PDB file of C-alpha atoms and ligand atoms in Angstrom:
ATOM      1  CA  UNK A   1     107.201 122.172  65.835  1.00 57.00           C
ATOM      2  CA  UNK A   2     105.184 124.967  67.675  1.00 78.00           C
ATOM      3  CA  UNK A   3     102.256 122.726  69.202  1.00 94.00           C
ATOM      4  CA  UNK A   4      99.894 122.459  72.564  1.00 97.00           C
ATOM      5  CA  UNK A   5     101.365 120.497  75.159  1.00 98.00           C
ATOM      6  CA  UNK A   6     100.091 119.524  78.885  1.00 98.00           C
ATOM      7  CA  UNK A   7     102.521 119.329  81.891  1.00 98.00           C
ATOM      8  CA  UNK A   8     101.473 116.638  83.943  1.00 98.00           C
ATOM      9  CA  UNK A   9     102.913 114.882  86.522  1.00 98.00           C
ATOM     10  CA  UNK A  10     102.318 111.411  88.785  1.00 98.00           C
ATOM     11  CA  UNK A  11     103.646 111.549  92.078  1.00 98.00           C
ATOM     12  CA  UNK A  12     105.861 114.230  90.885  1.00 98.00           C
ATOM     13  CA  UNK A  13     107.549 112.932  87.954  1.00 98.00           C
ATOM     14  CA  UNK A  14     106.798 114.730  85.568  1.00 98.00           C
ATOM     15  CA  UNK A  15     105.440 115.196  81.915  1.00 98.00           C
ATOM     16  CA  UNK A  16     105.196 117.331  78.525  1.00 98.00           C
ATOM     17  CA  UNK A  17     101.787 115.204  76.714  1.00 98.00           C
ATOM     18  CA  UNK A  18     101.249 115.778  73.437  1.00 98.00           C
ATOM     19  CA  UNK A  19      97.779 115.042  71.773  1.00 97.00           C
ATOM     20  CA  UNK A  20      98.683 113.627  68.098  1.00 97.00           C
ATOM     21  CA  UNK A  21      95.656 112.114  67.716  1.00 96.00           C
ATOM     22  CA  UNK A  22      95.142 114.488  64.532  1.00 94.00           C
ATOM     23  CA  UNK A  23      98.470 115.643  64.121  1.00 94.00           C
ATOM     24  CA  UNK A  24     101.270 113.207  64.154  1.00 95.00           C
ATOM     25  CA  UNK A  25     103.990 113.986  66.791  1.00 96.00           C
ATOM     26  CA  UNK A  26     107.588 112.115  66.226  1.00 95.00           C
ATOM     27  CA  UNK A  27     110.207 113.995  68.062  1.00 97.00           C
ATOM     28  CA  UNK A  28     114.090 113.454  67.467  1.00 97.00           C
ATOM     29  CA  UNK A  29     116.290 112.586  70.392  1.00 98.00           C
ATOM     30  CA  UNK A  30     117.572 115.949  69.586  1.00 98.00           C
ATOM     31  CA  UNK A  31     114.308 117.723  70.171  1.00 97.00           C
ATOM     32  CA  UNK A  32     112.939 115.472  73.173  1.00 98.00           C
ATOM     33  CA  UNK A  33     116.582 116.587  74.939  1.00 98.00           C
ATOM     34  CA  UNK A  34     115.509 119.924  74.130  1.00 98.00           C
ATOM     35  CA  UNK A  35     112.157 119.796  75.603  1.00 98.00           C
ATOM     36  CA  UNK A  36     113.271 118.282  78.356  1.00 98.00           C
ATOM     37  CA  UNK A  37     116.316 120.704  79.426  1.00 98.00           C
ATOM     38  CA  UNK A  38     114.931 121.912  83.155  1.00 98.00           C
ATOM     39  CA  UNK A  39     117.274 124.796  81.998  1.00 97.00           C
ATOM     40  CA  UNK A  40     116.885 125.567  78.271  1.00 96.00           C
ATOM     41  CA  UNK A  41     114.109 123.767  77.885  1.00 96.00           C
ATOM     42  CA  UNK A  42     110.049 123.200  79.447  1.00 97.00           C
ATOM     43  CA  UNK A  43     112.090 120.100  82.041  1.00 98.00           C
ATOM     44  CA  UNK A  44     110.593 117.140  82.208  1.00 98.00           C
ATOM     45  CA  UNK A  45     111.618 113.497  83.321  1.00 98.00           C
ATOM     46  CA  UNK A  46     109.558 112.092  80.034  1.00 98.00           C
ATOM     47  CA  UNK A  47     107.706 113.348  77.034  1.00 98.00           C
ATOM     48  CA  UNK A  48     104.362 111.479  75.941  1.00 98.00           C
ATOM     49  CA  UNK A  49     102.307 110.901  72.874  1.00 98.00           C
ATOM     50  CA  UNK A  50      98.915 110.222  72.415  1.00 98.00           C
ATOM     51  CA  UNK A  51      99.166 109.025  69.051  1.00 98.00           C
ATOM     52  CA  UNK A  52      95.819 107.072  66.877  1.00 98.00           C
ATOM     53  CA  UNK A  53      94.818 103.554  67.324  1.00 98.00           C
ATOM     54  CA  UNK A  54      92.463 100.863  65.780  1.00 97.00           C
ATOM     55  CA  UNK A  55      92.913  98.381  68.594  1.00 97.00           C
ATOM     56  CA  UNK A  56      92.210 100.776  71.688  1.00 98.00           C
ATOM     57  CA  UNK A  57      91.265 104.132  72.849  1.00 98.00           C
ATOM     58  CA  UNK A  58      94.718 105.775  71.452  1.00 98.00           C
ATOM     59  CA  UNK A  59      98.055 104.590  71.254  1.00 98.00           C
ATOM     60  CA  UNK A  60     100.737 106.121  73.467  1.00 98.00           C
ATOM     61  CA  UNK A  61     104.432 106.615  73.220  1.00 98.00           C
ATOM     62  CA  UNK A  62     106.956 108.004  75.967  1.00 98.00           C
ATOM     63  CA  UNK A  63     110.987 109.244  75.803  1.00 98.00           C
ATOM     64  CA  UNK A  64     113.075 109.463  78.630  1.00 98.00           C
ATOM     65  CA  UNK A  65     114.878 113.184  78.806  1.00 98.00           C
ATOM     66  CA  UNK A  66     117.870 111.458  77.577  1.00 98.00           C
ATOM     67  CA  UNK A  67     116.366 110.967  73.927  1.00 98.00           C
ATOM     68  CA  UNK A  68     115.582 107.377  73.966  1.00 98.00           C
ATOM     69  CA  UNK A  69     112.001 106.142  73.772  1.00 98.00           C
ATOM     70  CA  UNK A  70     110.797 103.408  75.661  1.00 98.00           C
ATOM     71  CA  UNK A  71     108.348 100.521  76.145  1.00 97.00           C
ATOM     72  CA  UNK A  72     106.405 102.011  79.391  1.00 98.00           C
ATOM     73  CA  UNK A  73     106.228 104.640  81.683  1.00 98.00           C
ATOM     74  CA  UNK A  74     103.592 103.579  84.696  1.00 98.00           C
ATOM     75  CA  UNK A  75     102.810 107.784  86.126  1.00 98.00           C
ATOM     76  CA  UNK A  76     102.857 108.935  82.953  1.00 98.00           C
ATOM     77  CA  UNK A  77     100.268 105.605  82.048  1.00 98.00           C
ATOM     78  CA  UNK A  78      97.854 107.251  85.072  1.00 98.00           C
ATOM     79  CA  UNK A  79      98.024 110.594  83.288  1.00 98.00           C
ATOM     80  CA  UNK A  80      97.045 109.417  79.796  1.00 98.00           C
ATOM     81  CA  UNK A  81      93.822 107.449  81.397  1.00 98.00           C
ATOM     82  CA  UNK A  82      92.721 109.972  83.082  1.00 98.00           C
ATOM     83  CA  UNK A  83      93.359 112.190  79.895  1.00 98.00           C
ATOM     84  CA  UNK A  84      91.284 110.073  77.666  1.00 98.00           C
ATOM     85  CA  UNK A  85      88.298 109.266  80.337  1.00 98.00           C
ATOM     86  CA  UNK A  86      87.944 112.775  81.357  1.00 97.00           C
ATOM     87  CA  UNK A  87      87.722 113.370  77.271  1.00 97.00           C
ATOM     88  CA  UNK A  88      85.371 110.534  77.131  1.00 97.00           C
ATOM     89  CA  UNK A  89      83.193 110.943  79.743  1.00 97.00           C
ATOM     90  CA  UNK A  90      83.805 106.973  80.710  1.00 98.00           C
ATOM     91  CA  UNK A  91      85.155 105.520  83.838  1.00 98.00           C
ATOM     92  CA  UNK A  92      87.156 103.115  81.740  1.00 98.00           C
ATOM     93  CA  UNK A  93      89.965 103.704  79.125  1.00 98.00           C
ATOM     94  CA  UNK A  94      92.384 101.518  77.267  1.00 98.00           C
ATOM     95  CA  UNK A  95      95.610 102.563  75.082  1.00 98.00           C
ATOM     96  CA  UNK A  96      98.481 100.731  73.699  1.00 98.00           C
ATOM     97  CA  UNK A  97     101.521 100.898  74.901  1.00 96.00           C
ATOM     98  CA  UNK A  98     104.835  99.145  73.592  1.00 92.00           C
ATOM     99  CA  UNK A  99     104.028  96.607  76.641  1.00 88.00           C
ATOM    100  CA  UNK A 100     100.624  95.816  75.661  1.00 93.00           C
ATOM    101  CA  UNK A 101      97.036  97.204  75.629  1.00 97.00           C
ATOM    102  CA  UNK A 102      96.831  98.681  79.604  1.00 98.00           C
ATOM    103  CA  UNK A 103      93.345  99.580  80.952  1.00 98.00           C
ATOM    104  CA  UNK A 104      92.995 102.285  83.162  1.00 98.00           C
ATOM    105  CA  UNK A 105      90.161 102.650  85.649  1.00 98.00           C
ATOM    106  CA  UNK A 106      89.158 105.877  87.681  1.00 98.00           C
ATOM    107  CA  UNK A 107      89.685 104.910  91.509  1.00 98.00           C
ATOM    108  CA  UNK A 108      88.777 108.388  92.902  1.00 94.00           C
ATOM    109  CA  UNK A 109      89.270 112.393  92.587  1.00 92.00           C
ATOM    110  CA  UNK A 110      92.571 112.197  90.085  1.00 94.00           C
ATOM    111  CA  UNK A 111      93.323 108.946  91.199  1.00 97.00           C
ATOM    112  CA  UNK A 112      93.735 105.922  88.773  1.00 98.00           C
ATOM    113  CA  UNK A 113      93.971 102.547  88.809  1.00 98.00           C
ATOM    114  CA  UNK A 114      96.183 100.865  85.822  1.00 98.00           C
ATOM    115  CA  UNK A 115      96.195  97.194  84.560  1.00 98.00           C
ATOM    116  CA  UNK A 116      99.849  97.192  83.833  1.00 98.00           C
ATOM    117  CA  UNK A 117      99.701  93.445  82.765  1.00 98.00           C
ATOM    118  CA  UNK A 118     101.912  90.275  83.530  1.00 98.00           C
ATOM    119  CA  UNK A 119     105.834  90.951  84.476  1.00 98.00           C
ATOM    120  CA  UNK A 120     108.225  89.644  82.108  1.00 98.00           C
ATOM    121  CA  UNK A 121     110.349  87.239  84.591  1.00 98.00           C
ATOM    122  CA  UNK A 122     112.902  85.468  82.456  1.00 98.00           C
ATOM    123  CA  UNK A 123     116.265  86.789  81.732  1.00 98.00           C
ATOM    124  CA  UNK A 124     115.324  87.080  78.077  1.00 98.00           C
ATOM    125  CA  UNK A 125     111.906  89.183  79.232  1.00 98.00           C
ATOM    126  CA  UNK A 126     114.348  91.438  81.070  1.00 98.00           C
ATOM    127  CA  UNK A 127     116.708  91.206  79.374  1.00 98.00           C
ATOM    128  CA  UNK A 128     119.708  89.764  80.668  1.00 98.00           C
ATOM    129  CA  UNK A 129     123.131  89.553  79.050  1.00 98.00           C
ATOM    130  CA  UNK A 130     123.254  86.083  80.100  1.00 98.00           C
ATOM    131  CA  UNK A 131     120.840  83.154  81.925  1.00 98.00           C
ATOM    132  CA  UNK A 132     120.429  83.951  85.144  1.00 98.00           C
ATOM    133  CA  UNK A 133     117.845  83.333  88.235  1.00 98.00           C
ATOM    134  CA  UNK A 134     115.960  86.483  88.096  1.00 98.00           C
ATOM    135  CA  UNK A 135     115.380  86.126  91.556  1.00 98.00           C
ATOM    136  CA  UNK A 136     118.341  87.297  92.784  1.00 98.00           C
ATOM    137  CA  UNK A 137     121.028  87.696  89.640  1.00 98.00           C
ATOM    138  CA  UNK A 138     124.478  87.184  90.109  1.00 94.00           C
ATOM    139  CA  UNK A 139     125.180  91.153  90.537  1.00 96.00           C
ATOM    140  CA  UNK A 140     127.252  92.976  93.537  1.00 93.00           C
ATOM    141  CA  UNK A 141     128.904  96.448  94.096  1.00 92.00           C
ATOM    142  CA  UNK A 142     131.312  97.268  96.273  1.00 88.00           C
ATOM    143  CA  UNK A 143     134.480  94.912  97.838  1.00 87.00           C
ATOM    144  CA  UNK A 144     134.027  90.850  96.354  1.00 86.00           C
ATOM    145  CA  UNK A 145     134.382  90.022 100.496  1.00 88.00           C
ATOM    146  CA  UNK A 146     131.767  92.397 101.582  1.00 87.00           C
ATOM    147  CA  UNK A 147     130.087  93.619  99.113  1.00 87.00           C
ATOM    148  CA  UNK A 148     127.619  97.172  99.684  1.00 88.00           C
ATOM    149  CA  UNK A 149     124.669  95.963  97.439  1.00 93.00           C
ATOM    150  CA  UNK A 150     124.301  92.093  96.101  1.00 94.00           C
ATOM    151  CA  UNK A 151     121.790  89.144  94.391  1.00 96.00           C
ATOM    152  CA  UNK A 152     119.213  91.754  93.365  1.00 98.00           C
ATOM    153  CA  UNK A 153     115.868  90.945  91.782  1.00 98.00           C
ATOM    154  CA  UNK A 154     115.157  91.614  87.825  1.00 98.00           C
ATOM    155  CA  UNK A 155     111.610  92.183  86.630  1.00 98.00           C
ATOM    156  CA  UNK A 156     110.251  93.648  83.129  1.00 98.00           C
ATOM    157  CA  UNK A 157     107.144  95.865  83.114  1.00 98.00           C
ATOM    158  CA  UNK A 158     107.535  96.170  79.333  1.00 98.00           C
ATOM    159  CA  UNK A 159     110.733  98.135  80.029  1.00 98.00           C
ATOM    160  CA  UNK A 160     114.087  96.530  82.134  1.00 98.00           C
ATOM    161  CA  UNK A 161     113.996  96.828  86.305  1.00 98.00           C
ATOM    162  CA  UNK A 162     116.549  95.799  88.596  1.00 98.00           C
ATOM    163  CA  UNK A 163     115.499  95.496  92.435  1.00 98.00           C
ATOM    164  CA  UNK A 164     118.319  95.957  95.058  1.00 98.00           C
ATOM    165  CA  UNK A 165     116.831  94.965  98.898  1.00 98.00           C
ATOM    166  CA  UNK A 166     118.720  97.404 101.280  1.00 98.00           C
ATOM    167  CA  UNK A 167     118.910  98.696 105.509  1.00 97.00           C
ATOM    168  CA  UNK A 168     117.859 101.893 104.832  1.00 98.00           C
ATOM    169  CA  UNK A 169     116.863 103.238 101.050  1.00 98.00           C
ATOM    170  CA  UNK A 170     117.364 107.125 103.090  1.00 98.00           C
ATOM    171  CA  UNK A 171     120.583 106.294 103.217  1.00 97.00           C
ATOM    172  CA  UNK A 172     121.037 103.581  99.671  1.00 97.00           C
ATOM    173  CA  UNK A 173     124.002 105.280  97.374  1.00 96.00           C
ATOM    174  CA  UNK A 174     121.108 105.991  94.739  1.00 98.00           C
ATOM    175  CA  UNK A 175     123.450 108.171  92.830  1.00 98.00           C
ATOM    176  CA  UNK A 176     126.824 106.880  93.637  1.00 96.00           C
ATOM    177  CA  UNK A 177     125.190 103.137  92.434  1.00 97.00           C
ATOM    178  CA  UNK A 178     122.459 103.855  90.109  1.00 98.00           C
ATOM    179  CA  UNK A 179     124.504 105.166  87.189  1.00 97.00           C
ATOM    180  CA  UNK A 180     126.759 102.333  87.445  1.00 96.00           C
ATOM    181  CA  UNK A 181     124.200  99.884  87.397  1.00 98.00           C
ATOM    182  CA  UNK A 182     121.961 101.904  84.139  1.00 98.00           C
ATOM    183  CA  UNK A 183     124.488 100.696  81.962  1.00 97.00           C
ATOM    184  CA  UNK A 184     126.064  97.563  83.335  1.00 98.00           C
ATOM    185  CA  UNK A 185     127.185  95.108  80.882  1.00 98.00           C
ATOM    186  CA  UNK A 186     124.591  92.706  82.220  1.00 98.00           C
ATOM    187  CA  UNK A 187     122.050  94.786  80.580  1.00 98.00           C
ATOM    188  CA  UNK A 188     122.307  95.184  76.877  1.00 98.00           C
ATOM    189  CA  UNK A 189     119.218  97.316  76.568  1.00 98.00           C
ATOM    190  CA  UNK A 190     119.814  99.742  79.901  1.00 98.00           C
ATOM    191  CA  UNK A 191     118.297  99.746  83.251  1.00 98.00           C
ATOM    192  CA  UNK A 192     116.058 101.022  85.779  1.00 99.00           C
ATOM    193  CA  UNK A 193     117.871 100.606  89.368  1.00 98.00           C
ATOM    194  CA  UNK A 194     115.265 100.918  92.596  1.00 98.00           C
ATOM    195  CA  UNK A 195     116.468 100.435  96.135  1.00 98.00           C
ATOM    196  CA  UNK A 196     114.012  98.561  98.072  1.00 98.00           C
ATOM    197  CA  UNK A 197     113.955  98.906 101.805  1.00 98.00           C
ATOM    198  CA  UNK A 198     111.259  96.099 103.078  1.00 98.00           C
ATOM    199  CA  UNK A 199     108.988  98.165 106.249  1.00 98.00           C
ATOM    200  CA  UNK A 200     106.202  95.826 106.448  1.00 98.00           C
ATOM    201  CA  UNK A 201     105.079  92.830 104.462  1.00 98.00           C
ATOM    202  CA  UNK A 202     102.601  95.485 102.999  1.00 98.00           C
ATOM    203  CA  UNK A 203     104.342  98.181 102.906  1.00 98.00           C
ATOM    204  CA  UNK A 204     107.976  99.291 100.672  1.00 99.00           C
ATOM    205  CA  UNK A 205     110.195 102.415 100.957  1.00 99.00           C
ATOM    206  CA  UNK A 206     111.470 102.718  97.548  1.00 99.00           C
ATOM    207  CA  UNK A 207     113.781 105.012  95.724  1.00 98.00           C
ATOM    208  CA  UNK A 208     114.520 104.703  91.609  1.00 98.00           C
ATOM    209  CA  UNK A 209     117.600 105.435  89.427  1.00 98.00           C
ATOM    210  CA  UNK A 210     115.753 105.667  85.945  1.00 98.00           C
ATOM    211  CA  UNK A 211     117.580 104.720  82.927  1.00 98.00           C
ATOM    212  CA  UNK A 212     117.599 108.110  80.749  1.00 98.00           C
ATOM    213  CA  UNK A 213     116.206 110.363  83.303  1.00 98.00           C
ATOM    214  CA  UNK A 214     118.270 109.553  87.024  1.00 98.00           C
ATOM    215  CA  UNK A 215     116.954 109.834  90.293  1.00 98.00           C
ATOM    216  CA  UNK A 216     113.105 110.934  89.798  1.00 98.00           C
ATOM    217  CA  UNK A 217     110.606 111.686  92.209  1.00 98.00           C
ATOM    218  CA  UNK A 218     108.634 108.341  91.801  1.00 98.00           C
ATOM    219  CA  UNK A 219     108.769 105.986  89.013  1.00 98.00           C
ATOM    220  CA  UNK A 220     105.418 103.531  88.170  1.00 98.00           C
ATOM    221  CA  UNK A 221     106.933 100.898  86.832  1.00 98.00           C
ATOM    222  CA  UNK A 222     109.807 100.674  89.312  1.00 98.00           C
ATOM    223  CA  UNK A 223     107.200 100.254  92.220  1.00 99.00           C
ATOM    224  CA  UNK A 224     105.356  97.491  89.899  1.00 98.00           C
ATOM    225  CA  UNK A 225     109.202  95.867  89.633  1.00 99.00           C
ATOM    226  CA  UNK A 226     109.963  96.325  93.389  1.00 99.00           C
ATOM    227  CA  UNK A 227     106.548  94.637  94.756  1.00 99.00           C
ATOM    228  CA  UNK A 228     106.684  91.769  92.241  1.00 99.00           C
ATOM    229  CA  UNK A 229     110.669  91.165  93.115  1.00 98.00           C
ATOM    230  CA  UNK A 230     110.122  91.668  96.733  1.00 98.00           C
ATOM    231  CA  UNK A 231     106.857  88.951  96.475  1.00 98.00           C
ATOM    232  CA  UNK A 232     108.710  86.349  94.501  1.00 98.00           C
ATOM    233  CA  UNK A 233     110.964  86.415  97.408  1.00 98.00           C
ATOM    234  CA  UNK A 234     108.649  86.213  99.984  1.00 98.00           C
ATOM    235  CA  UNK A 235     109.543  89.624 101.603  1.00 98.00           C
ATOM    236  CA  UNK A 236     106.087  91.065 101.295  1.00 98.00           C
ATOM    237  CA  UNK A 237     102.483  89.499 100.237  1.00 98.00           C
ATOM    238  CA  UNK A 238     101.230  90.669  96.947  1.00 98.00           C
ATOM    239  CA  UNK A 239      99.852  93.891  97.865  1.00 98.00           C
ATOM    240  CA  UNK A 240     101.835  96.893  99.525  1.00 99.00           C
ATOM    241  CA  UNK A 241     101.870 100.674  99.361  1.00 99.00           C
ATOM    242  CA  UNK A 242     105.221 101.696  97.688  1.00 98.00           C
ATOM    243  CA  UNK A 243     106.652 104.789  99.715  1.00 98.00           C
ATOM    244  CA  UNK A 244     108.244 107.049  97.139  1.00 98.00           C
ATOM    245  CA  UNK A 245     109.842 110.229  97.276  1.00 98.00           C
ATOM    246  CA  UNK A 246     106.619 111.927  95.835  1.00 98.00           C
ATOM    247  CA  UNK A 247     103.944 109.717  97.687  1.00 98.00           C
ATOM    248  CA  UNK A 248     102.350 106.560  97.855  1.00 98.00           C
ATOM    249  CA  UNK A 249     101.454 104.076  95.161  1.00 98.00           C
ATOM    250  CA  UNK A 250      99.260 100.682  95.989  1.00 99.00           C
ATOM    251  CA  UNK A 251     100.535  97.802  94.270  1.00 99.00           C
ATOM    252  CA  UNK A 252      98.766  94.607  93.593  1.00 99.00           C
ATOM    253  CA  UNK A 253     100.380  91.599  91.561  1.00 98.00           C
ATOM    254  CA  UNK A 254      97.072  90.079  91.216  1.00 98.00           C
ATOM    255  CA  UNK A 255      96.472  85.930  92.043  1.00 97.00           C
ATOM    256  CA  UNK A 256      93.981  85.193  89.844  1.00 98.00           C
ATOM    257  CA  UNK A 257      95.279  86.732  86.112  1.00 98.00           C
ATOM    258  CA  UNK A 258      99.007  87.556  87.465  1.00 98.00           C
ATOM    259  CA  UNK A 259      98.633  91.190  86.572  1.00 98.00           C
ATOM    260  CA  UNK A 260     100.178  94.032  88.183  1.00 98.00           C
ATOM    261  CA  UNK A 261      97.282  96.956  89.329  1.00 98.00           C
ATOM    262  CA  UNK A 262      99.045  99.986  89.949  1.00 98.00           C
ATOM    263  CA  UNK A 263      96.833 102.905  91.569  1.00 98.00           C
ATOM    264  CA  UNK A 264      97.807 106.397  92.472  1.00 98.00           C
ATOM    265  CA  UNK A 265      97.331 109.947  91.871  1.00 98.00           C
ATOM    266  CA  UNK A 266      97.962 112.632  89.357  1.00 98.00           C
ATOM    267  CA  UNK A 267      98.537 116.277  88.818  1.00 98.00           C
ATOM    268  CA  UNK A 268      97.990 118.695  85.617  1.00 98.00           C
ATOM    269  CA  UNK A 269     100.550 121.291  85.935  1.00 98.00           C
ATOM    270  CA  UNK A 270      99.422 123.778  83.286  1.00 97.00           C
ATOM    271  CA  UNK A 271      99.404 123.678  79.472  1.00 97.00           C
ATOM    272  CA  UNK A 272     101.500 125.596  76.976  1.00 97.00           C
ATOM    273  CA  UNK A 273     103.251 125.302  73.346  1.00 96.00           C
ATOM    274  CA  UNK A 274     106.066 123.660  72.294  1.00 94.00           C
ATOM    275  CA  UNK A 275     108.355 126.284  70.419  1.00 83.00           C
TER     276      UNK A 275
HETATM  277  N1  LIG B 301     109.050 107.050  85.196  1.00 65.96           N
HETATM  278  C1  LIG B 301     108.479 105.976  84.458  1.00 65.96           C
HETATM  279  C2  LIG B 301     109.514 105.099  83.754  1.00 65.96           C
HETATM  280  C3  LIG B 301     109.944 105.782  82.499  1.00 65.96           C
HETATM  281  C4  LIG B 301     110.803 104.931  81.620  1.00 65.96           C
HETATM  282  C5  LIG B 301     112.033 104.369  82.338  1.00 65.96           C
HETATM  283  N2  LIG B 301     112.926 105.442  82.757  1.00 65.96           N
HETATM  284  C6  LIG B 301     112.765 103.458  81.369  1.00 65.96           C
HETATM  285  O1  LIG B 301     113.754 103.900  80.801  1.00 65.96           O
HETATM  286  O2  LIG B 301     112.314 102.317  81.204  1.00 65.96           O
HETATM  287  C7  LIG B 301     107.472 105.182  85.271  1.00 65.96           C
HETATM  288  O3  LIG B 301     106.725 105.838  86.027  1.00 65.96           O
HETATM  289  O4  LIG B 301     107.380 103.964  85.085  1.00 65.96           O
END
C-alpha cells in the first residue's frame, strides 16, 4: 500500500491524511489498526481520506484507530480545509463528509473556522435504542439511590455524542465511565462520551471518551455536542470556548441557520509513507 501520507493533528488529536484524489485509498479495518498502532504502527487517533468529488472541493472519509469508519471527525475537518485552501490558494473550501457538505473558512495563521451544519436532536438522529428526551436521556452510572453520573444530553454531529454535566471534569471517571458508556445498549451504533464541567455561561471544560479511539486529546465534534447539549439546557448561551485537554475551541450554534461553527487551530506534524 506504500503511499504519501501527512501527520496532522487539531488540538492534538491526531492524524495520518491520505490524498486519493488520483489514487483511490480504501483501507481494511485490518490495515487502519495497523496504521494506527502508536507501537507497531505510525499512531494515530484517526486516519483520513481525501477522496474525488463532483458536488464539492473533495470528498473526505475518516476511521477511528479501532477499524471502524465514521460519519465525522470535527479536528481532522479543520485539517482537510486548510489542506485544500492552502492547495487552492482560496480562503474558502468545501468537502463532503458522511454528515453533509461542511465549508471551511480560514480564521487566521492555521486557524479554521468549520460550518459543521445542524445537530441531529431526535433519538432516531442520535440514535437511540429507544424514544427518549434527548435532553437529558434516561441514563445513570453508579448506585440507583445516588447515582455518580445521570440524565445526560444526546446530540448527533453526523456521528453519536452523549453529554454528561459534572463538579469537576479534572476529576470525571473518563476512563472508569467512558468505556462503559461507548457501548451501552442504549446505543446501537456506539458512542462518543464527553464530560462537561459548566465554568461560565461562555465558557466549558470538557474532556471526551471517543468511540474507537478512548480518551483523546480534544475531539471536534464532542465540543460541537457539549455546547449544543449544554445550550438546550440553558447552562451556557450559544457561544463558549470549549477547554480541552489540547486547547481551546470556540463554539457557536448559530441563531439564524441553527448551524454549529466550530473554529480552532491546527498542526502538520511531518509527512512520510505508508509501508
Ligand atoms: N476526534 C473526532 C471524532 C472522531 C470520530 C469519533 N470518535 C466517532 O467515533 O464518532 C472529532 O474531532 O470530532
Amino acid at each position: 500500500m506504500s503511499r504519501p501520507f501527512l501527520k496532522m493533528n487539531g488540538l492534538g488529536n491526531d492524524f495520518v491524511v491520505v490524498e486519493a484524489r488520483s489514487a483511490p485509498f480504501a483501507p481494511s479495518a485490518d490495515e487502519v489498526r495497523a496504521i494506527a498502532d502508536r507501537e507497531r504502527g505510525i499512531g494515530c487517533d484517526q486516519i483520513v481520506s481525501i477522496d474525488p468529488s463532483t458536488r464539492a472541493d473533495a470528498a473526505v472519509r475518516f476511521w477511528n484507530a479501532d477499524g471502524e469508519e465514521v460519519g465525522a471527525c470535527g479536528n481532522a475537518s479543520r485539517c482537510v480545509g486548510w489542506l485544500l485552501m492552502e492547495a487552492s490558494g482560496r480562503d474558502e473550501a468545501s468537502f463532503e463528509t458522511q454528515a453533509g457538505i461542511l465549508t471551511a473558512r480560514r480564521a487566521g495563521e492555521k486557524r479554521i473556522s468549520v460550518d459543521m451544519g445542524e445537530p441531529g436532536l431526535d433519538w432516531k438522529q442520535i440514535p437511540l435504542e429507544e424514544a427518549m428526551d434527548t435532553r437529558g436521556v434516561e441514563l445513570q452510572v453508579g448506585p440507583i439511590d445516588a447515582p455518580l453520573l445521570h440524565t445526560p444530553g444526546c446530540v448527533s454531529m453526523g456521528n453519536p455524542h452523549v453529554v454528561f454535566f459534572v463538579e469537576d471534569a479534572e476529576t470525571a471517571p473518563v476512563r472508569e465511565v467512558g468505556p462503559m458508556i461507548e457501548h451501552h445498549r442504549l446505543f446501537p451504533e456506539g458512542v462518543n462520551v464527553g464530560f462537561a464541567q459548566i465554568k461560565a455561561r461562555d465558557r466549558i471544560r470538557l474532556k471526551v471518551w471517543e468511540r474507537g479511539a478512548g480518551l483523546t486529546k480534544a475531539c471536534g465534534t464532542g465540543a460541537c455536542a457539549a455546547l449544543v447539549a449544554a445550550a438546550r439546557r440553558g447552562l451556557t448561551d450559544r457561544k463558549a470556548t470549549l477547554e480541552l485537554d489540547g486547547g481551546d475551541l470556540v463554539i457557536e450554534w448559530r441563531e439564524s441557520d441553527g448551524h454549529v461553527i466550530m473554529t480552532g487551530g491546527l498542526e502538520l506534524e511531518f509527512t512520510g509513507v505508508l509501508p
